[in-house]
Amino acid sequence: MDNQLIQEAVNKALPRALKYTETINNLFGALSFTLALGSVSTEAPQFYAWLSFVFIFSLWFSVFDPYRKSLNLLKVMRYEEISRWKMLKRSKPFMIGWTFLGAVALGVLDKNGFSSSFIGLIERTIS
């Protein structure tokens, strides 16, 4: 493939890949964090956190589809800007929201803070 064609493909695909990172941060990071806060304040936080994960996954697949071709093209070309590590570093708000929702879903956090079963597990591990 001609270098000019490759560069044109990268120039078209890279802005879409970076827009994907912005989308997951702004939409999914904020949504995950908000749903975690809502879930943790209920009487059944784990149930509502898992329900939130199902909703987020279904939304993610519908939002992700337009970016798929651009991301796959850059991955095949092994373009450094979309390496897993760089994408993770750009996705801090998403990772924070996702981790918070995961902590609620796994029972690590409840409306009183760290759950007593989690603290007991930590204490048994340390002892």
Coordinates of N, CA, C and O in Angstrom, one line a residue:
M1 N 0.8 -1.2 0.0 CA 0.0 0.0 0.0 C 0.9 1.2 0.0 O 1.9 1.3 0.7
D2 N 0.5 2.2 -0.7 CA 1.3 3.5 -0.9 C 1.3 4.2 0.5 O 0.3 4.3 1.2
N3 N 2.4 4.8 0.8 CA 2.6 5.5 2.1 C 1.6 6.7 2.2 O 1.1 7.0 3.3
Q4 N 1.3 7.4 1.1 CA 0.4 8.5 1.1 C -1.0 8.0 1.4 O -1.7 8.6 2.2
L5 N -1.4 6.8 0.9 CA -2.7 6.3 1.2 C -2.8 5.8 2.6 O -3.9 6.0 3.3
I6 N -1.8 5.3 3.1 CA -1.7 4.9 4.6 C -1.9 6.1 5.4 O -2.7 6.1 6.4
Q7 N -1.1 7.2 5.1 CA -1.2 8.4 5.9 C -2.6 9.0 5.9 O -3.1 9.5 6.9
E8 N -3.2 9.0 4.7 CA -4.6 9.5 4.6 C -5.6 8.7 5.4 O -6.5 9.2 6.1
A9 N -5.4 7.4 5.4 CA -6.3 6.5 6.2 C -6.1 6.8 7.7 O -7.1 6.9 8.5
V10 N -4.8 7.0 8.1 CA -4.6 7.3 9.5 C -5.2 8.7 9.9 O -5.8 8.9 10.9
N11 N -5.0 9.7 9.0 CA -5.5 11.0 9.2 C -7.0 11.0 9.4 O -7.6 11.9 10.1
K12 N -7.7 10.1 8.7 CA -9.2 10.0 8.8 C -9.6 9.2 10.1 O -10.5 9.6 10.7
A13 N -8.8 8.2 10.4 CA -9.2 7.3 11.5 C -8.8 7.8 12.8 O -9.6 7.6 13.8
L14 N -7.7 8.5 13.0 CA -7.2 8.9 14.3 C -8.2 9.9 15.0 O -8.5 9.7 16.2
P15 N -8.7 10.9 14.3 CA -9.7 11.8 15.0 C -10.9 11.0 15.6 O -11.4 11.3 16.6
R16 N -11.4 10.0 14.8 CA -12.5 9.2 15.3 C -12.1 8.4 16.5 O -12.9 8.2 17.4
A17 N -10.9 7.8 16.5 CA -10.4 7.0 17.6 C -10.3 7.9 18.9 O -10.7 7.5 20.0
L18 N -9.8 9.1 18.7 CA -9.7 10.0 19.9 C -11.1 10.5 20.3 O -11.3 10.7 21.5
K19 N -12.0 10.6 19.4 CA -13.4 11.0 19.8 C -14.0 9.8 20.6 O -14.8 10.1 21.5
Y20 N -13.7 8.6 20.2 CA -14.1 7.5 21.0 C -13.7 7.6 22.5 O -14.5 7.4 23.4
T21 N -12.4 7.9 22.7 CA -11.9 8.1 24.1 C -12.7 9.2 24.8 O -13.1 9.0 25.9
E22 N -12.9 10.3 24.1 CA -13.7 11.4 24.7 C -15.1 10.9 25.0 O -15.6 11.3 26.1
T23 N -15.7 10.2 24.1 CA -17.1 9.7 24.4 C -17.1 8.8 25.6 O -18.0 8.9 26.4
I24 N -16.2 7.8 25.7 CA -16.3 6.9 26.8 C -16.0 7.6 28.1 O -16.6 7.3 29.2
N25 N -15.1 8.7 28.1 CA -14.9 9.4 29.3 C -16.1 10.2 29.7 O -16.6 10.2 30.8
N26 N -16.7 11.0 28.8 CA -17.8 11.9 29.1 C -19.1 11.2 29.3 O -19.8 11.5 30.3
L27 N -19.4 10.2 28.5 CA -20.6 9.5 28.6 C -20.6 8.4 29.7 O -21.3 8.4 30.7
F28 N -19.7 7.4 29.4 CA -19.7 6.2 30.2 C -19.0 6.5 31.6 O -19.4 5.8 32.6
G29 N -18.0 7.3 31.7 CA -17.4 7.6 33.0 C -18.4 8.3 33.9 O -18.6 7.9 35.0
A30 N -19.0 9.3 33.4 CA -20.0 10.1 34.2 C -21.2 9.2 34.5 O -21.7 9.2 35.6
L31 N -21.7 8.4 33.5 CA -22.8 7.6 33.7 C -22.5 6.5 34.8 O -23.3 6.2 35.7
S32 N -21.4 5.9 34.7 CA -21.0 4.8 35.6 C -20.9 5.3 37.0 O -21.4 4.7 38.0
F33 N -20.3 6.5 37.2 CA -20.1 7.1 38.5 C -21.5 7.5 39.1 O -21.8 7.2 40.2
T34 N -22.4 8.1 38.3 CA -23.7 8.4 38.7 C -24.5 7.2 39.1 O -25.2 7.2 40.1
L35 N -24.5 6.2 38.3 CA -25.3 5.0 38.6 C -24.7 4.3 39.8 O -25.5 3.7 40.6
A36 N -23.4 4.4 40.0 CA -22.8 3.8 41.3 C -23.3 4.5 42.5 O -23.7 3.9 43.5
L37 N -23.4 5.9 42.4 CA -23.9 6.7 43.5 C -25.4 6.3 43.8 O -25.8 6.2 44.9
G38 N -26.1 6.2 42.7 CA -27.5 5.8 42.9 C -27.7 4.4 43.4 O -28.5 4.2 44.3
S39 N -26.9 3.5 43.0 CA -27.0 2.1 43.4 C -26.6 2.0 44.9 O -27.3 1.3 45.7
V40 N -25.5 2.6 45.3 CA -25.0 2.5 46.6 C -26.0 3.0 47.7 O -26.0 2.6 48.8
S41 N -26.9 3.9 47.3 CA -27.8 4.5 48.3 C -29.1 3.7 48.5 O -30.0 4.1 49.2
T42 N -29.2 2.5 47.8 CA -30.4 1.7 47.9 C -30.3 0.6 48.9 O -29.2 0.4 49.4
E43 N -31.4 -0.1 49.1 CA -31.3 -1.2 50.0 C -30.7 -2.5 49.4 O -30.3 -3.4 50.1
A44 N -30.6 -2.5 48.1 CA -30.0 -3.6 47.3 C -29.0 -3.0 46.3 O -29.2 -3.1 45.1
P45 N -27.9 -2.5 46.9 CA -26.9 -1.8 46.0 C -26.3 -2.7 44.9 O -26.1 -2.3 43.8
Q46 N -26.0 -4.0 45.3 CA -25.3 -4.9 44.3 C -26.3 -5.2 43.2 O -25.9 -5.2 42.0
F47 N -27.5 -5.5 43.5 CA -28.5 -5.7 42.4 C -28.6 -4.6 41.4 O -28.5 -4.8 40.2
Y48 N -28.7 -3.4 41.9 CA -28.9 -2.2 41.0 C -27.5 -1.9 40.3 O -27.6 -1.4 39.2
A49 N -26.4 -2.2 40.9 CA -25.2 -1.9 40.2 C -25.0 -2.9 39.1 O -24.6 -2.5 38.0
W50 N -25.4 -4.2 39.3 CA -25.3 -5.2 38.2 C -26.3 -4.8 37.1 O -26.0 -4.9 35.9
L51 N -27.5 -4.3 37.5 CA -28.5 -3.9 36.5 C -27.9 -2.7 35.7 O -28.1 -2.6 34.5
S52 N -27.2 -1.8 36.4 CA -26.6 -0.7 35.7 C -25.5 -1.2 34.7 O -25.4 -0.6 33.6
F53 N -24.7 -2.2 35.1 CA -23.7 -2.7 34.1 C -24.4 -3.3 32.9 O -23.9 -3.0 31.7
V54 N -25.5 -4.0 33.0 CA -26.3 -4.5 31.8 C -26.7 -3.3 30.9 O -26.5 -3.3 29.7
F55 N -27.2 -2.3 31.5 CA -27.6 -1.1 30.8 C -26.5 -0.4 30.1 O -26.5 -0.1 28.9
I56 N -25.4 -0.3 30.8 CA -24.2 0.4 30.2 C -23.6 -0.4 29.1 O -23.2 0.1 28.0
F57 N -23.5 -1.8 29.2 CA -23.0 -2.6 28.1 C -23.9 -2.5 26.9 O -23.4 -2.4 25.8
S58 N -25.2 -2.5 27.1 CA -26.1 -2.4 25.9 C -25.9 -1.0 25.2 O -25.9 -0.9 24.0
L59 N -25.8 0.0 26.0 CA -25.5 1.4 25.5 C -24.2 1.5 24.8 O -24.0 2.0 23.7
W60 N -23.2 0.9 25.4 CA -21.8 0.9 24.9 C -21.7 0.3 23.5 O -21.1 0.9 22.6
F61 N -22.4 -0.8 23.3 CA -22.3 -1.5 22.0 C -23.0 -0.6 20.9 O -22.5 -0.6 19.8
S62 N -24.1 0.1 21.3 CA -24.7 0.9 20.3 C -23.9 2.2 20.0 O -23.9 2.7 18.8
V63 N -23.2 2.7 21.0 CA -22.4 3.9 20.8 C -21.0 3.5 20.1 O -20.5 4.3 19.3
F64 N -20.5 2.4 20.4 CA -19.2 2.0 19.9 C -19.1 1.7 18.4 O -18.1 1.9 17.8
D65 N -20.2 1.2 17.9 CA -20.2 0.7 16.5 C -19.7 1.7 15.5 O -18.9 1.3 14.6
P66 N -20.0 3.0 15.5 CA -19.5 3.9 14.5 C -18.0 4.1 14.6 O -17.3 4.5 13.6
Y67 N -17.4 3.8 15.7 CA -15.9 4.0 15.9 C -15.1 2.7 15.6 O -13.9 2.7 15.4
R68 N -15.8 1.6 15.4 CA -15.2 0.3 15.3 C -14.2 0.2 14.1 O -13.1 -0.3 14.2
K69 N -14.6 0.7 12.9 CA -13.8 0.6 11.7 C -12.5 1.4 11.9 O -11.4 0.9 11.6
S70 N -12.6 2.6 12.5 CA -11.4 3.4 12.7 C -10.5 2.8 13.7 O -9.3 2.8 13.4
L71 N -11.0 2.3 14.8 CA -10.1 1.7 15.8 C -9.5 0.4 15.2 O -8.3 0.2 15.5
N72 N -10.2 -0.4 14.5 CA -9.7 -1.6 14.0 C -8.6 -1.3 12.9 O -7.5 -2.0 12.9
L73 N -8.8 -0.3 12.1 CA -7.8 0.1 11.1 C -6.5 0.5 11.8 O -5.4 0.0 11.5
L74 N -6.6 1.3 12.9 CA -5.4 1.8 13.6 C -4.7 0.6 14.3 O -3.5 0.6 14.5
K75 N -5.5 -0.3 14.8 CA -4.9 -1.5 15.5 C -4.2 -2.4 14.6 O -3.1 -2.8 14.9
V76 N -4.7 -2.6 13.4 CA -4.1 -3.4 12.4 C -2.7 -2.8 12.0 O -1.7 -3.5 11.8
M77 N -2.7 -1.5 11.9 CA -1.5 -0.7 11.5 C -0.6 -0.6 12.7 O 0.5 0.0 12.6
R78 N -1.0 -1.1 13.9 CA -0.2 -0.9 15.1 C 0.2 0.5 15.4 O 1.3 0.8 15.7
Y79 N -0.8 1.4 15.2 CA -0.6 2.8 15.4 C -0.4 3.1 16.9 O -1.3 2.8 17.7
E80 N 0.6 3.7 17.3 CA 1.0 3.9 18.7 C 0.0 4.7 19.5 O -0.2 4.4 20.7
E81 N -0.7 5.6 18.9 CA -1.6 6.5 19.7 C -2.8 5.7 20.2 O -3.5 6.2 21.1
I82 N -3.1 4.6 19.7 CA -4.2 3.8 20.3 C -3.8 2.5 20.9 O -4.6 1.6 21.0
S83 N -2.6 2.5 21.4 CA -2.2 1.3 22.1 C -3.0 1.2 23.4 O -3.6 2.1 23.8
R84 N -3.1 0.0 23.9 CA -4.0 -0.2 25.1 C -3.6 0.7 26.2 O -4.4 1.3 26.9
W85 N -2.3 0.8 26.4 CA -1.8 1.6 27.5 C -2.1 3.1 27.4 O -2.6 3.7 28.3
K86 N -1.9 3.6 26.2 CA -2.3 5.0 25.9 C -3.8 5.3 26.0 O -4.2 6.3 26.5
M87 N -4.6 4.3 25.5 CA -6.0 4.5 25.6 C -6.4 4.4 27.1 O -7.3 5.2 27.5
L88 N -5.9 3.6 27.9 CA -6.2 3.5 29.3 C -5.8 4.8 30.0 O -6.5 5.3 30.8
K89 N -4.6 5.4 29.7 CA -4.2 6.6 30.3 C -5.1 7.8 29.9 O -5.3 8.7 30.7
R90 N -5.7 7.7 28.7 CA -6.6 8.8 28.3 C -8.0 8.6 28.9 O -8.8 9.5 28.8
S91 N -8.3 7.5 29.5 CA -9.6 7.1 29.9 C -9.8 7.2 31.4 O -10.5 6.4 32.0
K92 N -9.1 8.0 32.1 CA -9.2 8.0 33.6 C -10.6 8.3 34.2 O -11.0 7.5 35.1
P93 N -11.3 9.2 33.7 CA -12.7 9.4 34.2 C -13.6 8.1 34.0 O -14.3 7.7 34.9
F94 N -13.4 7.5 32.9 CA -14.1 6.2 32.6 C -13.7 5.2 33.6 O -14.5 4.5 34.2
M95 N -12.4 5.0 33.8 CA -11.9 4.0 34.7 C -12.3 4.2 36.2 O -12.6 3.3 36.9
I96 N -12.4 5.5 36.6 CA -12.8 5.8 38.0 C -14.3 5.4 38.1 O -14.7 4.8 39.1
G97 N -15.1 5.9 37.2 CA -16.6 5.5 37.3 C -16.8 4.0 37.2 O -17.6 3.5 38.0
W98 N -16.1 3.4 36.3 CA -16.3 1.9 36.1 C -15.8 1.2 37.4 O -16.5 0.2 37.8
T99 N -14.7 1.6 38.0 CA -14.2 0.9 39.2 C -15.2 1.1 40.4 O -15.4 0.2 41.1
F100 N -15.7 2.4 40.5 CA -16.6 2.7 41.5 C -17.9 1.8 41.4 O -18.4 1.2 42.4
L101 N -18.4 1.7 40.2 CA -19.6 0.9 39.9 C -19.3 -0.6 40.2 O -20.1 -1.3 40.8
G102 N -18.1 -1.0 39.8 CA -17.7 -2.4 40.0 C -17.6 -2.7 41.5 O -17.9 -3.8 42.0
A103 N -17.1 -1.8 42.3 CA -16.9 -2.0 43.7 C -18.3 -2.1 44.4 O -18.5 -2.9 45.3
V104 N -19.3 -1.4 43.9 CA -20.6 -1.5 44.4 C -21.2 -2.9 44.0 O -21.8 -3.6 44.8
A105 N -21.0 -3.2 42.8 CA -21.6 -4.5 42.2 C -21.0 -5.7 43.0 O -21.7 -6.7 43.2
L106 N -19.7 -5.6 43.3 CA -19.1 -6.7 44.0 C -19.3 -6.7 45.5 O -18.8 -7.6 46.2
G107 N -19.9 -5.7 46.0 CA -20.2 -5.7 47.5 C -19.1 -5.1 48.3 O -19.1 -5.2 49.5
V108 N -18.1 -4.4 47.6 CA -17.0 -3.8 48.4 C -17.5 -2.5 49.0 O -17.1 -2.2 50.1
L109 N -18.4 -1.8 48.3 CA -18.9 -0.6 48.9 C -20.4 -0.7 49.1 O -21.1 -1.3 48.2
D110 N -20.9 -0.1 50.2 CA -22.4 0.0 50.4 C -22.6 1.4 50.9 O -21.7 2.2 51.0
K111 N -23.8 1.7 51.3 CA -24.2 3.1 51.8 C -23.4 3.5 53.0 O -23.4 4.6 53.4
N112 N -22.8 2.5 53.7 CA -22.0 2.9 54.9 C -20.5 3.0 54.6 O -19.7 3.1 55.5
G113 N -20.1 2.9 53.4 CA -18.7 2.9 53.0 C -18.3 1.5 52.6 O -19.0 0.8 52.0
F114 N -17.1 1.2 53.0 CA -16.6 -0.2 52.7 C -17.4 -1.1 53.5 O -17.6 -1.0 54.7
S115 N -17.9 -2.2 52.9 CA -18.8 -3.1 53.5 C -18.0 -3.9 54.6 O -16.8 -4.1 54.5
S116 N -18.7 -4.3 55.6 CA -18.1 -5.0 56.8 C -17.5 -6.3 56.3 O -16.4 -6.8 56.8
S117 N -18.1 -7.0 55.3 CA -17.5 -8.3 54.8 C -16.2 -8.0 54.1 O -15.3 -8.8 54.2
F118 N -16.1 -6.9 53.4 CA -14.8 -6.6 52.7 C -13.8 -6.2 53.7 O -12.6 -6.7 53.6
I119 N -14.1 -5.5 54.8 CA -13.1 -5.1 55.8 C -12.7 -6.4 56.5 O -11.5 -6.5 56.8
G120 N -13.6 -7.3 56.8 CA -13.3 -8.6 57.5 C -12.3 -9.4 56.6 O -11.4 -10.0 57.1
L121 N -12.5 -9.4 55.3 CA -11.7 -10.1 54.4 C -10.2 -9.5 54.4 O -9.3 -10.2 54.5
I122 N -10.2 -8.2 54.4 CA -8.9 -7.5 54.5 C -8.2 -7.9 55.8 O -7.0 -8.2 55.8
E123 N -8.9 -7.8 56.9 CA -8.3 -8.1 58.2 C -7.8 -9.5 58.3 O -6.7 -9.8 58.8
R124 N -8.6 -10.5 57.7 CA -8.1 -11.9 57.7 C -6.9 -12.1 56.8 O -6.0 -12.9 57.1
T125 N -6.8 -11.3 55.8 CA -5.7 -11.4 54.8 C -4.4 -10.9 55.5 O -3.4 -11.5 55.4
I126 N -4.6 -9.8 56.2 CA -3.4 -9.2 56.9 C -2.9 -10.0 58.0 O -1.7 -10.2 58.3
S127 N -3.8 -10.7 58.8 CA -3.5 -11.4 60.0 C -2.7 -12.7 59.6 O -2.8 -13.3 58.7

